[in-house]
XYZ file of C-alpha atoms in Angstrom:
527
model
C -90.047 44.602 44.457
C -91.602 41.419 45.876
C -90.587 40.164 49.305
C -88.324 37.534 47.711
C -86.657 40.169 45.540
C -86.287 42.399 48.581
C -84.616 39.592 50.556
C -82.366 38.903 47.574
C -81.334 42.549 47.446
C -80.454 42.459 51.158
C -78.475 39.231 50.720
C -76.504 40.644 47.792
C -75.384 43.545 49.977
C -74.451 41.330 52.928
C -70.953 40.854 54.308
C -71.843 37.205 54.890
C -72.343 36.716 51.180
C -68.756 37.869 50.631
C -67.584 35.140 53.009
C -69.744 32.509 51.314
C -68.601 33.530 47.827
C -64.924 33.563 48.835
C -65.205 30.071 50.334
C -66.989 28.814 47.211
C -64.766 30.507 44.627
C -61.365 30.229 46.341
C -61.399 27.228 48.716
C -64.024 24.759 47.494
C -62.441 22.003 45.363
C -58.994 23.518 45.949
C -57.293 20.130 46.099
C -59.602 18.200 43.775
C -57.466 18.343 40.624
C -53.835 17.424 39.899
C -51.222 20.161 39.566
C -51.019 21.547 36.047
C -47.868 22.017 33.979
C -45.861 24.000 33.400
C -46.681 26.658 35.970
C -47.957 24.822 39.035
C -45.523 21.995 38.446
C -42.522 24.327 38.287
C -43.483 26.342 41.385
C -44.330 23.328 43.520
C -41.295 21.300 42.469
C -39.100 24.221 43.532
C -40.961 24.268 46.849
C -40.544 20.513 47.271
C -36.806 20.742 46.644
C -36.544 23.670 49.047
C -38.092 21.577 51.806
C -35.985 18.538 50.902
C -32.670 20.409 50.792
C -33.232 22.927 53.567
C -31.922 25.673 51.261
C -34.420 28.492 51.699
C -32.373 31.048 49.751
C -32.042 29.697 46.200
C -35.002 27.910 44.602
C -34.098 24.828 42.558
C -36.119 22.872 40.017
C -34.916 19.384 39.108
C -31.541 20.171 40.608
C -30.954 23.391 38.672
C -31.384 26.944 40.054
C -34.808 28.352 39.195
C -34.373 32.043 38.528
C -37.851 32.677 37.086
C -39.317 34.239 40.250
C -38.173 35.568 43.627
C -38.581 33.548 46.772
C -41.690 34.619 48.714
C -44.173 32.267 47.038
C -41.892 29.285 47.733
C -41.618 30.263 51.394
C -45.400 30.512 51.674
C -45.982 27.173 49.970
C -43.260 25.531 52.052
C -44.792 26.843 55.282
C -48.230 25.596 54.254
C -46.897 22.164 53.254
C -44.904 21.917 56.484
C -48.015 22.498 58.572
C -50.612 20.614 56.497
C -48.525 18.023 54.690
C -47.357 18.069 51.071
C -50.515 18.009 48.936
C -52.281 19.932 46.192
C -54.477 21.608 48.778
C -51.562 22.758 50.929
C -49.607 24.051 47.932
C -52.593 26.042 46.632
C -53.684 27.351 50.023
C -51.355 30.425 50.044
C -52.959 31.609 46.804
C -56.474 31.155 48.197
C -55.565 33.052 51.365
C -53.871 35.827 49.396
C -56.893 36.155 47.104
C -59.138 36.359 50.173
C -57.021 39.175 51.606
C -57.113 40.833 48.183
C -60.915 40.832 48.312
C -60.842 42.125 51.900
C -58.449 44.943 50.959
C -60.736 45.916 48.088
C -63.798 45.906 50.360
C -62.045 47.965 53.036
C -60.812 50.591 50.587
C -64.127 50.973 48.760
C -66.096 51.163 52.004
C -63.728 53.898 53.172
C -63.948 55.939 49.955
C -67.602 55.307 49.019
C -70.035 53.186 51.040
C -70.386 49.658 52.360
C -72.979 48.507 49.818
C -70.714 49.437 46.917
C -67.769 47.786 48.665
C -69.719 44.565 49.116
C -70.850 44.428 45.487
C -67.293 45.079 44.239
C -65.865 42.353 46.484
C -68.462 39.754 45.460
C -68.064 40.482 41.749
C -64.279 40.245 41.897
C -64.356 36.940 43.777
C -66.794 35.430 41.263
C -64.984 36.575 38.112
C -63.473 33.752 36.086
C -59.751 34.588 36.086
C -59.578 35.788 39.695
C -61.115 32.534 40.915
C -58.725 30.565 38.697
C -55.548 32.082 40.110
C -56.964 31.853 43.647
C -56.898 28.067 43.207
C -53.479 27.910 41.520
C -50.161 27.167 43.227
C -48.396 30.087 41.516
C -47.303 33.582 42.553
C -50.035 35.677 40.932
C -52.663 35.843 43.684
C -49.985 36.925 46.171
C -48.606 39.497 43.746
C -52.045 40.943 42.986
C -52.712 41.338 46.697
C -49.582 43.469 47.122
C -50.163 45.485 43.944
C -53.716 46.315 45.021
C -52.596 47.257 48.530
C -49.892 49.543 47.122
C -52.386 51.311 44.838
C -54.875 51.784 47.665
C -52.199 53.393 49.843
C -51.117 55.635 46.965
C -54.642 56.997 46.638
C -54.874 57.489 50.400
C -51.609 59.425 50.264
C -52.916 61.605 47.432
C -56.131 62.284 49.325
C -54.359 63.131 52.592
C -50.527 63.174 52.349
C -49.124 61.526 55.452
C -46.279 59.243 56.426
C -48.515 56.236 57.212
C -49.941 55.475 53.748
C -46.625 56.408 52.104
C -44.601 53.913 54.140
C -47.257 51.236 53.755
C -47.130 51.682 49.957
C -43.375 51.029 50.066
C -43.959 48.028 52.332
C -46.408 46.446 49.864
C -44.155 47.203 46.896
C -41.260 45.585 48.757
C -43.267 42.434 49.409
C -44.424 42.441 45.772
C -40.798 42.805 44.660
C -40.032 39.755 46.796
C -42.898 37.906 45.067
C -42.414 38.683 41.377
C -39.884 41.458 40.991
C -40.027 44.849 39.211
C -43.658 44.576 38.062
C -44.753 45.217 41.662
C -43.001 48.600 41.576
C -43.331 49.598 37.950
C -47.109 49.843 37.728
C -47.731 51.688 41.010
C -44.971 54.190 40.183
C -46.030 54.841 36.568
C -49.780 54.951 37.196
C -49.395 57.158 40.276
C -47.202 59.585 38.308
C -49.888 59.888 35.632
C -52.621 60.395 38.224
C -50.770 62.988 40.313
C -49.829 64.781 37.099
C -53.471 64.817 35.986
C -54.400 66.358 39.346
C -51.626 68.961 39.283
C -49.972 67.519 42.406
C -46.629 66.351 40.989
C -44.772 67.924 43.912
C -46.424 65.463 46.273
C -45.613 62.608 43.925
C -41.941 63.618 43.749
C -41.811 63.871 47.524
C -43.266 60.385 47.795
C -41.216 58.843 44.983
C -37.921 60.041 46.468
C -38.732 59.468 50.126
C -35.557 58.181 51.852
C -37.603 56.593 54.617
C -39.870 54.922 52.074
C -36.980 53.402 50.175
C -35.446 52.279 53.453
C -38.632 50.342 54.213
C -38.544 48.861 50.713
C -34.899 47.781 51.062
C -35.403 46.337 54.536
C -38.229 44.174 53.182
C -36.811 43.043 49.841
C -33.067 43.629 50.205
C -31.966 40.824 52.559
C -33.058 37.990 50.282
C -31.645 39.630 47.132
C -28.348 40.027 48.961
C -28.511 36.448 50.219
C -29.084 34.958 46.760
C -26.227 37.037 45.369
C -23.931 35.646 48.061
C -25.254 32.130 47.395
C -25.201 32.223 43.572
C -23.288 35.265 42.412
C -24.751 37.330 39.565
C -26.572 34.383 37.957
C -29.995 35.197 39.440
C -29.788 38.878 38.538
C -28.702 38.207 34.963
C -31.384 35.588 34.390
C -34.270 37.129 36.320
C -33.928 40.810 35.470
C -32.518 40.569 31.943
C -34.185 37.420 30.607
C -37.387 36.982 32.590
C -38.304 40.678 32.823
C -36.741 42.685 30.001
C -36.678 39.587 27.806
C -40.381 38.882 28.318
C -41.291 42.403 27.324
C -39.141 42.409 24.208
C -39.845 38.891 22.896
C -42.397 36.125 23.253
C -41.066 33.578 25.744
C -42.060 29.883 25.823
C -44.431 30.447 22.915
C -46.608 32.943 24.831
C -46.881 35.568 22.127
C -49.865 37.404 20.763
C -50.958 40.192 18.469
C -51.313 43.807 19.619
C -55.049 43.492 20.317
C -54.628 40.279 22.330
C -55.994 41.787 25.536
C -59.020 43.234 23.763
C -60.021 39.591 23.223
C -58.841 38.326 26.609
C -60.455 40.977 28.833
C -64.079 39.966 28.105
C -63.184 36.346 28.897
C -61.446 36.927 32.213
C -64.283 39.184 33.408
C -66.985 36.545 32.855
C -69.830 36.600 33.734
C -69.578 40.388 34.177
C -68.380 41.329 30.674
C -71.520 43.221 29.693
C -71.462 45.084 33.005
C -67.956 46.298 32.212
C -68.976 47.366 28.699
C -71.734 49.475 30.231
C -69.194 51.150 32.534
C -66.802 51.684 29.621
C -69.474 53.663 27.790
C -69.444 56.246 30.578
C -65.677 56.670 30.877
C -65.770 60.333 29.798
C -68.093 61.354 32.632
C -66.318 59.017 35.037
C -62.953 60.650 34.252
C -64.054 63.897 35.908
C -64.112 62.276 39.377
C -60.663 61.915 41.009
C -61.298 58.443 42.440
C -62.619 57.079 39.162
C -59.855 58.737 37.138
C -57.353 57.059 39.457
C -59.031 53.691 38.828
C -59.116 54.165 35.054
C -55.445 55.228 34.952
C -54.525 52.141 36.973
C -56.328 49.835 34.531
C -55.260 51.627 31.331
C -51.581 51.665 32.339
C -51.542 47.893 32.778
C -53.587 47.292 29.624
C -51.398 49.477 27.390
C -48.044 48.269 28.740
C -48.877 44.594 28.291
C -50.400 45.241 24.871
C -46.890 46.283 23.771
C -45.212 43.359 25.556
C -43.764 40.531 23.476
C -44.904 37.895 25.969
C -48.644 37.839 26.566
C -50.589 35.754 29.074
C -54.179 36.281 30.289
C -53.273 36.641 33.966
C -50.962 39.601 33.280
C -54.073 41.744 32.902
C -55.090 40.950 36.478
C -52.569 43.515 37.713
C -55.006 46.146 36.471
C -58.340 44.415 36.960
C -59.057 45.394 40.572
C -60.195 48.950 39.707
C -62.717 47.634 37.180
C -64.773 45.923 39.879
C -64.859 49.141 41.890
C -66.057 51.063 38.840
C -68.656 48.419 38.043
C -69.980 48.446 41.597
C -70.215 52.249 41.649
C -72.218 52.261 38.406
C -74.226 49.076 38.969
C -77.612 50.773 38.634
C -76.730 51.998 35.134
C -76.771 48.451 33.805
C -80.324 48.185 32.461
C -79.792 46.575 29.055
C -80.494 42.918 29.729
C -79.189 41.764 26.339
C -75.850 43.389 27.098
C -75.774 41.909 30.590
C -76.724 38.323 29.744
C -75.270 37.627 26.306
C -71.652 36.971 27.484
C -72.474 34.411 30.219
C -75.066 32.681 28.023
C -72.481 32.446 25.234
C -69.965 30.987 27.695
C -72.411 28.326 28.872
C -73.292 27.555 25.250
C -69.597 26.954 24.491
C -69.388 24.593 27.483
C -72.472 22.729 26.247
C -71.049 22.238 22.754
C -67.484 21.667 23.978
C -67.405 17.942 23.014
C -68.335 18.844 19.425
C -65.826 21.712 19.404
C -63.042 19.399 20.603
C -63.984 16.782 17.998
C -63.768 19.395 15.238
C -60.372 20.617 16.481
C -59.097 17.046 16.690
C -59.742 16.630 12.987
C -57.007 19.186 12.261
C -54.417 17.986 14.796
C -51.328 16.009 13.750
C -49.492 15.685 17.084
C -50.281 12.275 18.668
C -50.196 13.486 22.279
C -52.556 16.385 21.547
C -54.915 14.130 19.585
C -55.059 11.620 22.432
C -55.784 14.362 24.968
C -58.580 15.767 22.826
C -60.087 12.317 22.341
C -59.897 11.603 26.079
C -61.345 15.040 26.775
C -64.341 14.246 24.587
C -64.801 10.996 26.522
C -64.611 12.813 29.856
C -67.373 15.196 28.787
C -69.882 12.378 28.988
C -73.630 12.215 29.441
C -73.235 13.106 33.113
C -71.407 16.275 32.111
C -74.190 17.180 29.681
C -76.911 16.469 32.226
C -75.399 18.636 34.935
C -74.600 21.365 32.422
C -78.242 21.388 31.356
C -79.132 21.908 35.020
C -76.690 24.822 35.125
C -78.199 26.317 31.987
C -81.675 25.941 33.481
C -80.536 27.820 36.584
C -79.091 30.612 34.423
C -82.311 30.783 32.398
C -84.371 31.000 35.590
C -82.252 33.895 36.846
C -82.541 35.720 33.527
C -86.319 35.321 33.521
C -86.576 36.777 37.026
C -87.361 40.366 36.104
C -87.935 41.651 39.632
C -84.238 42.026 40.420
C -81.660 44.300 38.810
C -79.431 42.939 36.004
C -76.284 43.305 38.139
C -77.940 41.177 40.816
C -78.824 38.555 38.221
C -75.164 38.507 37.107
C -74.009 37.851 40.661
C -76.378 34.867 40.883
C -75.166 33.668 37.468
C -71.593 34.073 38.767
C -72.364 31.647 41.584
C -73.716 29.135 39.055
C -70.607 29.677 36.907
C -68.268 28.909 39.811
C -70.118 25.685 40.594
C -70.118 24.547 36.954
C -66.473 25.445 36.298
C -64.933 23.976 39.463
C -67.200 21.001 40.035
C -67.991 19.969 36.487
C -65.315 21.262 34.113
C -61.906 21.823 35.749
C -61.592 18.388 37.453
C -62.398 16.656 34.154
C -59.998 18.800 32.127
C -57.100 18.437 34.538
C -57.693 14.712 34.963
C -57.311 14.315 31.196
C -54.290 16.608 30.935
C -52.493 16.001 34.236
C -53.982 12.833 35.737
C -51.636 10.625 33.682
C -48.612 12.712 34.748
C -49.589 12.306 38.402
C -50.107 8.546 38.023
C -46.771 8.166 36.209
C -44.997 10.113 38.946
C -46.533 8.024 41.721
C -45.627 4.806 39.887
C -42.042 5.981 39.331
C -41.812 6.750 43.040
C -42.980 3.215 43.847
C -40.579 1.563 41.359
C -37.650 3.572 42.781
C -35.434 3.249 39.705
C -33.036 5.818 38.200
C -35.422 8.083 36.302
C -35.016 10.738 33.608
C -37.346 12.809 31.461
C -36.785 12.537 27.720
C -37.477 15.748 25.764
C -40.514 16.364 27.976
C -41.005 19.262 30.366
C -43.706 18.423 32.900
C -42.253 19.314 36.294
C -45.264 18.046 38.244
C -43.916 14.546 37.452
C -41.022 15.264 39.837
C -43.444 16.613 42.441
C -45.452 13.391 42.478
C -42.332 11.248 42.167
C -40.943 13.114 45.201
C -37.494 13.277 43.653
C -35.407 15.310 41.241
C -35.722 14.111 37.645
C -32.329 14.950 36.123
C -31.893 16.371 32.644
C -29.398 13.914 31.132
C -29.424 11.434 28.231
C -31.190 8.165 29.098
C -29.119 5.035 29.573
C -29.637 1.330 30.140
C -31.454 0.624 33.397
C -33.282 3.967 33.415
C -36.955 4.590 33.790
C -37.851 7.220 31.191
C -40.776 9.609 31.431
C -41.825 11.122 28.112
C -44.658 12.321 25.920
C -45.944 9.628 23.598
C -44.853 11.572 20.517
C -41.246 11.141 21.719
C -41.414 7.314 21.881
C -40.336 6.777 18.283
C -37.310 9.025 18.733
C -36.293 7.161 21.889
C -36.524 3.816 20.088
C -34.419 5.084 17.203
C -31.807 6.496 19.562
C -31.394 3.242 21.525
C -31.983 0.419 19.027
C -29.786 -1.940 21.021
C -31.919 -1.667 24.159
C -35.260 -3.231 24.834
C -37.972 -0.715 25.696
C -40.534 -1.998 28.147
C -43.656 0.114 28.692
C -44.437 0.358 32.399
C -47.215 2.923 32.074
C -49.048 4.642 29.287
C -52.139 6.786 29.508
C -53.219 9.828 27.564
C -50.332 12.003 26.394
C -47.512 10.432 28.465
C -45.701 7.156 28.994
C -43.217 5.644 31.418
C -40.810 3.145 29.857
C -37.924 1.075 31.136
C -34.703 0.792 29.095
C -33.703 -2.811 29.527
C -29.955 -3.560 29.500
C -28.941 -6.310 27.006
C -28.241 -8.700 29.879
C -31.869 -8.551 30.995
C -33.026 -9.600 27.509
C -30.992 -12.763 27.876
């Protein structure tokens, strides 16, 4: 290696690079884009109403109980907003901090079970991967949940390696906090995957002792039980019926909110969420048979496969579900990093991704030719306009940087992918995401701020975009519009509103992109 390559190798094994990558991938640009709907809007509106009402037991969204998720994420967002002020940055900060602790937990575990260089590579790769960095910047529950799931799995392996009370009780602690974040999923996967692993090792007695530990379950109940009891006393059985039956069992059995997919959905999704490290993973996958012989690697594969198979059978499918099982893949990739020698395999996925970004305006124009919905067509047209010559120029610079890394033959392919990952983070969060969310959510934010300024009775008409209420700083009730109301709606609903209220004058107060804000004028005002 040359001196520059040698310095690069040292830098890519440095703890300080982990810090730099985490800051870049998780914190940089964290408040630059509006909240997106439905997810961020729903979570943050529930947090806003929690702060406004002082009810820290039952989350509400637009005045109705929100039973989709347990309470911990709302508490964390509320605490952040209380300290830093109510803003996009404050609402997303708990996710960024949780993702940072997730990376730290990964590094600590891998250093303990292998070596520090492998731990550092695994931590850097995970932080730079596309989907992990996305949820680290999102005001939703998933980064927090993934932290607790990973911690629980790490303690389970420690318990298998050296059965003791400490790791056992800590595993129950993390599962309890996960149960307080997103419910049964935080318990289901650690329990099922650990059973399969202990069974494969012939140590089921230890698993049974751990699974039926009275002290362990006491820790779990002390952590999660008080809030579940409190919401039952506050709301009766409503939360339990909605959350456990509809939002857990229901999601597995049927596609909810249109989030369905075919059986092989995650075969397509996995290469995307791993970018730019897709080829690296494929290389590791080729060696699964040899890898299976090692207890640590078998544990990691069982963890991933359990999540992959279960969600492949689920009726509701979303890309971030696979993150519950993605942590072990970065450990496996780091352990086998020197086996990645095929440069075509390594570089084709990120180059293809950058090529898609380069031709995105043309892709959107082609899609728009087949779209009938007015609000979607307007968004696509505005998206094409946002991807202007400045976008193309900076993207060309990004492509040039990727090409330069690929041409640098004096470093290993995995090292090149880490450098490409840094370029990817800069391009995605400086160039792409702010433009996309400004087109999709900028108009919703502007409409909400205007409605707040006008201070009129306001309703949403056949439109579910809860971030409107966040920016309006008020509940937007779900009731039929009436004279004197300000009405927030998607533009494809305007014709229906006009037909429903032919006797009222409709005055447009705001219209941009896919949404509008109109005032229903009483007959007296027309006179």
